[in-house]
PDB file of C-alpha atoms in Angstrom:
ATOM      1  CA  ALA A  28     -42.685  -1.815   3.702  1.00  0.00           C
ATOM      2  CA  GLN A  29     -42.277   0.458   6.826  1.00  0.00           C
ATOM      3  CA  SER A  30     -42.915  -0.270  10.111  1.00  0.00           C
ATOM      4  CA  VAL A  31     -42.759   1.041  13.881  1.00  0.00           C
ATOM      5  CA  THR A  32     -42.287  -0.283  16.879  1.00  0.00           C
ATOM      6  CA  GLN A  33     -42.974   1.626  20.169  1.00  0.00           C
ATOM      7  CA  LEU A  34     -41.574  -0.367  23.239  1.00  0.00           C
ATOM      8  CA  GLY A  35     -44.039   0.161  25.989  1.00  0.00           C
ATOM      9  CA  SER A  36     -47.894   1.098  25.691  1.00  0.00           C
ATOM     10  CA  HIS A  37     -47.913   2.895  28.889  1.00  0.00           C
ATOM     11  CA  VAL A  38     -45.146   4.828  30.706  1.00  0.00           C
ATOM     12  CA  SER A  39     -45.350   6.427  33.911  1.00  0.00           C
ATOM     13  CA  VAL A  40     -42.395   9.023  35.452  1.00  0.00           C
ATOM     14  CA  SER A  41     -42.228  11.531  38.227  1.00  0.00           C
ATOM     15  CA  GLU A  42     -42.422  15.092  37.735  1.00  0.00           C
ATOM     16  CA  GLY A  43     -39.065  16.435  37.179  1.00  0.00           C
ATOM     17  CA  ALA A  44     -37.752  13.058  36.073  1.00  0.00           C
ATOM     18  CA  LEU A  45     -36.165  11.807  32.735  1.00  0.00           C
ATOM     19  CA  VAL A  46     -38.716  11.067  30.094  1.00  0.00           C
ATOM     20  CA  LEU A  47     -37.594   8.342  27.652  1.00  0.00           C
ATOM     21  CA  LEU A  48     -39.957   6.954  24.887  1.00  0.00           C
ATOM     22  CA  ARG A  49     -38.542   4.141  22.674  1.00  0.00           C
ATOM     23  CA  CYS A  50     -39.044   4.069  18.658  1.00  0.00           C
ATOM     24  CA  ASN A  51     -37.561   1.512  16.307  1.00  0.00           C
ATOM     25  CA  TYR A  52     -38.205   1.724  13.187  1.00  0.00           C
ATOM     26  CA  SER A  53     -37.882  -0.752   9.878  1.00  0.00           C
ATOM     27  CA  SER A  54     -37.697   0.998   6.443  1.00  0.00           C
ATOM     28  CA  SER A  55     -35.835  -0.417   2.917  1.00  0.00           C
ATOM     29  CA  VAL A  56     -34.962   2.917   1.989  1.00  0.00           C
ATOM     30  CA  PRO A  57     -33.551   6.082   4.052  1.00  0.00           C
ATOM     31  CA  PRO A  58     -36.355   7.150   6.424  1.00  0.00           C
ATOM     32  CA  TYR A  59     -38.108  10.469   7.448  1.00  0.00           C
ATOM     33  CA  LEU A  60     -39.152  10.068  11.050  1.00  0.00           C
ATOM     34  CA  PHE A  61     -41.726  11.792  13.438  1.00  0.00           C
ATOM     35  CA  TRP A  62     -43.099  11.886  16.516  1.00  0.00           C
ATOM     36  CA  TYR A  63     -46.486  13.334  17.273  1.00  0.00           C
ATOM     37  CA  VAL A  64     -48.531  13.775  20.410  1.00  0.00           C
ATOM     38  CA  GLN A  65     -52.150  13.482  20.919  1.00  0.00           C
ATOM     39  CA  TYR A  66     -53.708  15.062  23.842  1.00  0.00           C
ATOM     40  CA  PRO A  67     -57.477  13.725  24.981  1.00  0.00           C
ATOM     41  CA  ASN A  68     -60.072  14.444  22.824  1.00  0.00           C
ATOM     42  CA  GLN A  69     -57.689  16.008  20.190  1.00  0.00           C
ATOM     43  CA  GLY A  70     -55.732  15.306  16.962  1.00  0.00           C
ATOM     44  CA  LEU A  71     -52.235  14.912  16.388  1.00  0.00           C
ATOM     45  CA  GLN A  72     -49.603  17.551  16.608  1.00  0.00           C
ATOM     46  CA  LEU A  73     -46.210  17.184  15.430  1.00  0.00           C
ATOM     47  CA  LEU A  74     -43.372  17.453  18.209  1.00  0.00           C
ATOM     48  CA  LEU A  75     -40.351  17.003  16.020  1.00  0.00           C
ATOM     49  CA  LYS A  76     -39.139  15.518  12.851  1.00  0.00           C
ATOM     50  CA  TYR A  77     -36.197  14.122  11.150  1.00  0.00           C
ATOM     51  CA  THR A  78     -35.312  14.409   7.322  1.00  0.00           C
ATOM     52  CA  THR A  79     -31.727  14.806   6.429  1.00  0.00           C
ATOM     53  CA  GLY A  80     -28.536  16.225   8.263  1.00  0.00           C
ATOM     54  CA  ALA A  81     -28.236  16.578  11.951  1.00  0.00           C
ATOM     55  CA  THR A  82     -29.275  13.584  14.113  1.00  0.00           C
ATOM     56  CA  LEU A  83     -30.253  15.110  17.018  1.00  0.00           C
ATOM     57  CA  VAL A  84     -33.491  17.254  16.587  1.00  0.00           C
ATOM     58  CA  LYS A  85     -34.971  19.404  18.841  1.00  0.00           C
ATOM     59  CA  GLY A  86     -38.780  19.982  19.124  1.00  0.00           C
ATOM     60  CA  ILE A  87     -41.544  21.967  20.753  1.00  0.00           C
ATOM     61  CA  ASN A  88     -41.987  21.319  24.869  1.00  0.00           C
ATOM     62  CA  GLY A  89     -38.455  20.749  25.249  1.00  0.00           C
ATOM     63  CA  PHE A  90     -38.282  17.730  23.479  1.00  0.00           C
ATOM     64  CA  GLU A  91     -35.573  16.048  21.564  1.00  0.00           C
ATOM     65  CA  ALA A  92     -34.667  12.553  19.750  1.00  0.00           C
ATOM     66  CA  GLU A  93     -31.709  11.332  18.250  1.00  0.00           C
ATOM     67  CA  PHE A  94     -31.543   9.268  14.953  1.00  0.00           C
ATOM     68  CA  LYS A  95     -29.071   6.376  15.093  1.00  0.00           C
ATOM     69  CA  LYS A  96     -29.052   4.530  11.866  1.00  0.00           C
ATOM     70  CA  SER A  97     -27.172   1.672  13.352  1.00  0.00           C
ATOM     71  CA  GLU A  98     -29.925   0.956  15.743  1.00  0.00           C
ATOM     72  CA  THR A  99     -32.867   1.788  13.495  1.00  0.00           C
ATOM     73  CA  SER A 100     -33.721   4.041  16.384  1.00  0.00           C
ATOM     74  CA  PHE A 101     -35.672   7.275  16.803  1.00  0.00           C
ATOM     75  CA  HIS A 102     -36.097   7.838  20.812  1.00  0.00           C
ATOM     76  CA  LEU A 103     -37.967  10.529  22.245  1.00  0.00           C
ATOM     77  CA  THR A 104     -36.481  12.094  25.259  1.00  0.00           C
ATOM     78  CA  LYS A 105     -37.100  15.401  27.736  1.00  0.00           C
ATOM     79  CA  PRO A 106     -34.595  15.959  30.543  1.00  0.00           C
ATOM     80  CA  SER A 107     -37.202  17.054  33.196  1.00  0.00           C
ATOM     81  CA  ALA A 108     -41.021  15.837  33.108  1.00  0.00           C
ATOM     82  CA  HIS A 109     -44.021  18.211  33.701  1.00  0.00           C
ATOM     83  CA  MET A 110     -47.746  17.405  34.393  1.00  0.00           C
ATOM     84  CA  SER A 111     -48.471  19.071  31.176  1.00  0.00           C
ATOM     85  CA  ASP A 112     -46.815  16.456  29.237  1.00  0.00           C
ATOM     86  CA  ALA A 113     -48.884  13.458  29.730  1.00  0.00           C
ATOM     87  CA  ALA A 114     -50.312  12.556  26.830  1.00  0.00           C
ATOM     88  CA  GLU A 115     -50.119   9.880  24.014  1.00  0.00           C
ATOM     89  CA  TYR A 116     -47.060   9.893  21.681  1.00  0.00           C
ATOM     90  CA  PHE A 117     -46.781   8.172  18.521  1.00  0.00           C
ATOM     91  CA  CYS A 118     -43.980   7.666  16.646  1.00  0.00           C
ATOM     92  CA  ALA A 119     -44.242   7.339  12.408  1.00  0.00           C
ATOM     93  CA  VAL A 120     -42.126   6.931   9.499  1.00  0.00           C
ATOM     94  CA  SER A 121     -42.043   7.484   5.782  1.00  0.00           C
ATOM     95  CA  ASP A 122     -39.682   7.206   2.913  1.00  0.00           C
ATOM     96  CA  LEU A 123     -36.889   9.828   2.379  1.00  0.00           C
ATOM     97  CA  ARG A 124     -38.894  11.663  -0.266  1.00  0.00           C
ATOM     98  CA  GLY A 125     -42.031  11.942   2.010  1.00  0.00           C
ATOM     99  CA  ASN A 126     -44.132  10.708  -0.952  1.00  0.00           C
ATOM    100  CA  THR A 127     -45.368   7.596   1.196  1.00  0.00           C
ATOM    101  CA  PRO A 128     -48.101   8.127   4.147  1.00  0.00           C
ATOM    102  CA  LEU A 129     -46.857   8.122   7.575  1.00  0.00           C
ATOM    103  CA  VAL A 130     -46.762   5.104   9.315  1.00  0.00           C
ATOM    104  CA  PHE A 131     -47.282   4.987  13.139  1.00  0.00           C
ATOM    105  CA  GLY A 132     -46.700   2.902  15.602  1.00  0.00           C
ATOM    106  CA  LYS A 133     -49.003   1.767  18.057  1.00  0.00           C
ATOM    107  CA  GLY A 134     -48.403   4.719  20.604  1.00  0.00           C
ATOM    108  CA  THR A 135     -47.199   5.087  24.152  1.00  0.00           C
ATOM    109  CA  ARG A 136     -49.394   6.594  27.092  1.00  0.00           C
ATOM    110  CA  LEU A 137     -47.010   8.868  29.137  1.00  0.00           C
ATOM    111  CA  SER A 138     -48.342   9.536  32.877  1.00  0.00           C
ATOM    112  CA  VAL A 139     -46.755  12.035  34.942  1.00  0.00           C
ATOM    113  CA  ILE A 140     -46.756  11.641  38.570  1.00  0.00           C
ATOM    114  CA  ALA A 141     -46.738  14.493  40.855  1.00  0.00           C
TER     115      ALA A 141
ATOM    116  CA  ASP B  25     -54.462  29.009   8.383  1.00  0.00           C
ATOM    117  CA  ALA B  26     -57.408  27.483  10.157  1.00  0.00           C
ATOM    118  CA  GLY B  27     -55.847  24.053  10.028  1.00  0.00           C
ATOM    119  CA  VAL B  28     -57.481  20.780   8.928  1.00  0.00           C
ATOM    120  CA  ILE B  29     -61.112  21.191   9.377  1.00  0.00           C
ATOM    121  CA  GLN B  30     -63.276  18.043  10.251  1.00  0.00           C
ATOM    122  CA  SER B  31     -66.664  17.887  10.558  1.00  0.00           C
ATOM    123  CA  PRO B  32     -69.040  16.602  12.566  1.00  0.00           C
ATOM    124  CA  ARG B  33     -66.951  16.444  15.902  1.00  0.00           C
ATOM    125  CA  HIS B  34     -68.940  13.721  17.075  1.00  0.00           C
ATOM    126  CA  GLU B  35     -71.818  11.689  15.421  1.00  0.00           C
ATOM    127  CA  VAL B  36     -74.065   8.904  16.913  1.00  0.00           C
ATOM    128  CA  THR B  37     -75.863   6.777  14.269  1.00  0.00           C
ATOM    129  CA  GLU B  38     -77.993   3.913  14.454  1.00  0.00           C
ATOM    130  CA  MET B  39     -76.666   0.571  12.981  1.00  0.00           C
ATOM    131  CA  GLY B  40     -77.664   0.371   9.132  1.00  0.00           C
ATOM    132  CA  GLN B  41     -77.506   4.130   8.610  1.00  0.00           C
ATOM    133  CA  GLU B  42     -75.399   6.112   6.262  1.00  0.00           C
ATOM    134  CA  VAL B  43     -72.765   8.378   7.741  1.00  0.00           C
ATOM    135  CA  THR B  44     -70.664  10.994   5.541  1.00  0.00           C
ATOM    136  CA  LEU B  45     -67.495  12.179   7.374  1.00  0.00           C
ATOM    137  CA  ARG B  46     -66.042  15.434   6.121  1.00  0.00           C
ATOM    138  CA  CYS B  47     -62.832  17.091   5.634  1.00  0.00           C
ATOM    139  CA  LYS B  48     -61.585  20.666   4.298  1.00  0.00           C
ATOM    140  CA  PRO B  49     -57.386  20.304   3.962  1.00  0.00           C
ATOM    141  CA  ILE B  50     -54.912  23.052   4.571  1.00  0.00           C
ATOM    142  CA  SER B  51     -55.295  25.447   1.420  1.00  0.00           C
ATOM    143  CA  GLY B  52     -52.135  24.545  -0.926  1.00  0.00           C
ATOM    144  CA  HIS B  53     -51.780  21.022   0.271  1.00  0.00           C
ATOM    145  CA  ASP B  54     -51.578  18.107  -2.346  1.00  0.00           C
ATOM    146  CA  TYR B  55     -51.557  15.335  -0.024  1.00  0.00           C
ATOM    147  CA  LEU B  56     -55.062  14.385   2.020  1.00  0.00           C
ATOM    148  CA  PHE B  57     -55.089  11.333   4.242  1.00  0.00           C
ATOM    149  CA  TRP B  58     -57.992   9.432   5.898  1.00  0.00           C
ATOM    150  CA  TYR B  59     -56.860   7.596   9.223  1.00  0.00           C
ATOM    151  CA  ARG B  60     -59.445   5.526  11.718  1.00  0.00           C
ATOM    152  CA  GLN B  61     -57.805   5.292  15.244  1.00  0.00           C
ATOM    153  CA  THR B  62     -59.304   2.734  17.739  1.00  0.00           C
ATOM    154  CA  MET B  63     -58.004   1.124  21.200  1.00  0.00           C
ATOM    155  CA  MET B  64     -57.249  -2.198  19.357  1.00  0.00           C
ATOM    156  CA  ARG B  65     -56.038  -1.324  16.473  1.00  0.00           C
ATOM    157  CA  GLY B  66     -53.982   2.160  16.691  1.00  0.00           C
ATOM    158  CA  LEU B  67     -54.314   4.657  13.758  1.00  0.00           C
ATOM    159  CA  GLU B  68     -54.741   2.753  10.535  1.00  0.00           C
ATOM    160  CA  LEU B  69     -54.333   4.427   7.060  1.00  0.00           C
ATOM    161  CA  LEU B  70     -57.608   3.912   5.091  1.00  0.00           C
ATOM    162  CA  ILE B  71     -57.008   5.861   2.053  1.00  0.00           C
ATOM    163  CA  TYR B  72     -54.964   8.802   0.777  1.00  0.00           C
ATOM    164  CA  PHE B  73     -55.086  11.062  -2.315  1.00  0.00           C
ATOM    165  CA  ASN B  74     -52.472  12.939  -4.230  1.00  0.00           C
ATOM    166  CA  ASN B  75     -54.022  16.419  -6.191  1.00  0.00           C
ATOM    167  CA  ASN B  76     -57.524  15.020  -5.457  1.00  0.00           C
ATOM    168  CA  VAL B  77     -56.542  11.218  -6.926  1.00  0.00           C
ATOM    169  CA  PRO B  78     -56.958   8.435  -4.958  1.00  0.00           C
ATOM    170  CA  ILE B  79     -53.681   6.821  -4.678  1.00  0.00           C
ATOM    171  CA  ASP B  80     -54.141   3.807  -1.932  1.00  0.00           C
ATOM    172  CA  ASP B  81     -57.396   2.603  -0.566  1.00  0.00           C
ATOM    173  CA  SER B  82     -56.124  -0.656   0.405  1.00  0.00           C
ATOM    174  CA  GLY B  83     -56.612   0.469   3.958  1.00  0.00           C
ATOM    175  CA  MET B  84     -60.540   0.633   3.431  1.00  0.00           C
ATOM    176  CA  PRO B  85     -61.765  -2.276   5.471  1.00  0.00           C
ATOM    177  CA  GLU B  86     -65.137  -2.919   3.147  1.00  0.00           C
ATOM    178  CA  ASP B  87     -66.759  -2.025   0.489  1.00  0.00           C
ATOM    179  CA  ARG B  88     -69.183  -0.200   2.815  1.00  0.00           C
ATOM    180  CA  PHE B  89     -66.559   2.174   2.818  1.00  0.00           C
ATOM    181  CA  SER B  90     -65.640   4.978   0.459  1.00  0.00           C
ATOM    182  CA  ALA B  91     -64.213   8.295   0.095  1.00  0.00           C
ATOM    183  CA  LYS B  92     -63.963  11.317  -2.582  1.00  0.00           C
ATOM    184  CA  MET B  93     -61.978  14.221  -2.863  1.00  0.00           C
ATOM    185  CA  PRO B  94     -64.174  16.276  -5.313  1.00  0.00           C
ATOM    186  CA  ASN B  95     -61.864  19.127  -5.240  1.00  0.00           C
ATOM    187  CA  ALA B  96     -58.568  20.589  -3.610  1.00  0.00           C
ATOM    188  CA  SER B  97     -60.562  22.104  -0.609  1.00  0.00           C
ATOM    189  CA  PHE B  98     -63.130  19.052   0.356  1.00  0.00           C
ATOM    190  CA  SER B  99     -63.080  15.460   0.902  1.00  0.00           C
ATOM    191  CA  THR B 100     -65.717  12.994   2.271  1.00  0.00           C
ATOM    192  CA  LEU B 101     -65.676   9.544   3.537  1.00  0.00           C
ATOM    193  CA  LYS B 102     -68.502   7.662   3.807  1.00  0.00           C
ATOM    194  CA  ILE B 103     -70.204   4.436   5.303  1.00  0.00           C
ATOM    195  CA  GLN B 104     -73.146   2.902   4.150  1.00  0.00           C
ATOM    196  CA  PRO B 105     -74.557   0.877   5.925  1.00  0.00           C
ATOM    197  CA  SER B 106     -72.962   1.630   9.396  1.00  0.00           C
ATOM    198  CA  GLU B 107     -72.353  -0.907  11.823  1.00  0.00           C
ATOM    199  CA  PRO B 108     -71.104  -1.020  15.474  1.00  0.00           C
ATOM    200  CA  ARG B 109     -67.862  -2.156  14.762  1.00  0.00           C
ATOM    201  CA  ASP B 110     -67.239   1.074  12.758  1.00  0.00           C
ATOM    202  CA  SER B 111     -67.128   3.067  16.113  1.00  0.00           C
ATOM    203  CA  ALA B 112     -63.681   4.818  16.165  1.00  0.00           C
ATOM    204  CA  VAL B 113     -62.127   8.069  15.762  1.00  0.00           C
ATOM    205  CA  TYR B 114     -61.697   9.376  12.164  1.00  0.00           C
ATOM    206  CA  PHE B 115     -58.963  11.573  11.320  1.00  0.00           C
ATOM    207  CA  CYS B 116     -58.056  13.850   8.172  1.00  0.00           C
ATOM    208  CA  ALA B 117     -54.747  15.154   7.526  1.00  0.00           C
ATOM    209  CA  SER B 118     -53.169  17.108   4.830  1.00  0.00           C
ATOM    210  CA  ARG B 119     -49.650  17.508   3.901  1.00  0.00           C
ATOM    211  CA  LEU B 120     -47.467  19.698   1.463  1.00  0.00           C
ATOM    212  CA  THR B 121     -43.898  18.417   1.906  1.00  0.00           C
ATOM    213  CA  THR B 122     -43.072  16.408   4.721  1.00  0.00           C
ATOM    214  CA  GLU B 123     -45.249  15.773   7.703  1.00  0.00           C
ATOM    215  CA  ALA B 124     -48.892  15.702   7.853  1.00  0.00           C
ATOM    216  CA  PHE B 125     -51.401  17.887   9.843  1.00  0.00           C
ATOM    217  CA  PHE B 126     -53.960  16.623  11.285  1.00  0.00           C
ATOM    218  CA  GLY B 127     -57.853  17.564  11.949  1.00  0.00           C
ATOM    219  CA  GLN B 128     -59.153  17.092  15.327  1.00  0.00           C
ATOM    220  CA  GLY B 129     -60.887  14.186  14.461  1.00  0.00           C
ATOM    221  CA  THR B 130     -64.795  13.000  14.272  1.00  0.00           C
ATOM    222  CA  ARG B 131     -65.825  10.641  17.055  1.00  0.00           C
ATOM    223  CA  LEU B 132     -68.130   8.192  15.527  1.00  0.00           C
ATOM    224  CA  THR B 133     -70.231   5.929  17.378  1.00  0.00           C
ATOM    225  CA  VAL B 134     -72.826   3.348  15.892  1.00  0.00           C
ATOM    226  CA  VAL B 135     -75.419   1.832  18.202  1.00  0.00           C
TER     227      VAL B 135
END
């Protein structure tokens, strides 16, 4: 079975500061990993994904994440937070073939302070 | 493509009534998922289909919940009878290769 743990249900950063949202996964098979963002009253939108190949992946809006197999982690970062980054962020995992449904973490709410 | 389309966006109903949520996946996608989102439980997978066939419905909370996919372009999630604890946002998502694409969701309130 696969699972995702997101450390911190709420993270608050100042505008211009580094954003770091933590995600650890558990999977008995090589995983596919995803970060989604949800703005208020909206559906989930894909930020970035790791499938195979380069372990540092870049996504939309300046976000990136690094797959670290030894640490079973897939943390999301952005060098400089913007007010528009305030949203809920979800980490998700599926199996290597992508044949299983996405299993989501509980989410982390990011607040950006002016 | 217009993306995954869900209707209605909002539904308010009285306890005991039947509720039907609708989803049109992205054309060509062969997987369709129904998720429920609540503050307490986060995003829960209810059921998913592959090529219109239900694969796993173990997430459906009770027999009051049922889902169908009569063709590749349409799916329904029905709750009968509805209860206040069913209040949540219900998402439909479709997938072709790796990532899932989500609809805007249906916010269900059962009073």
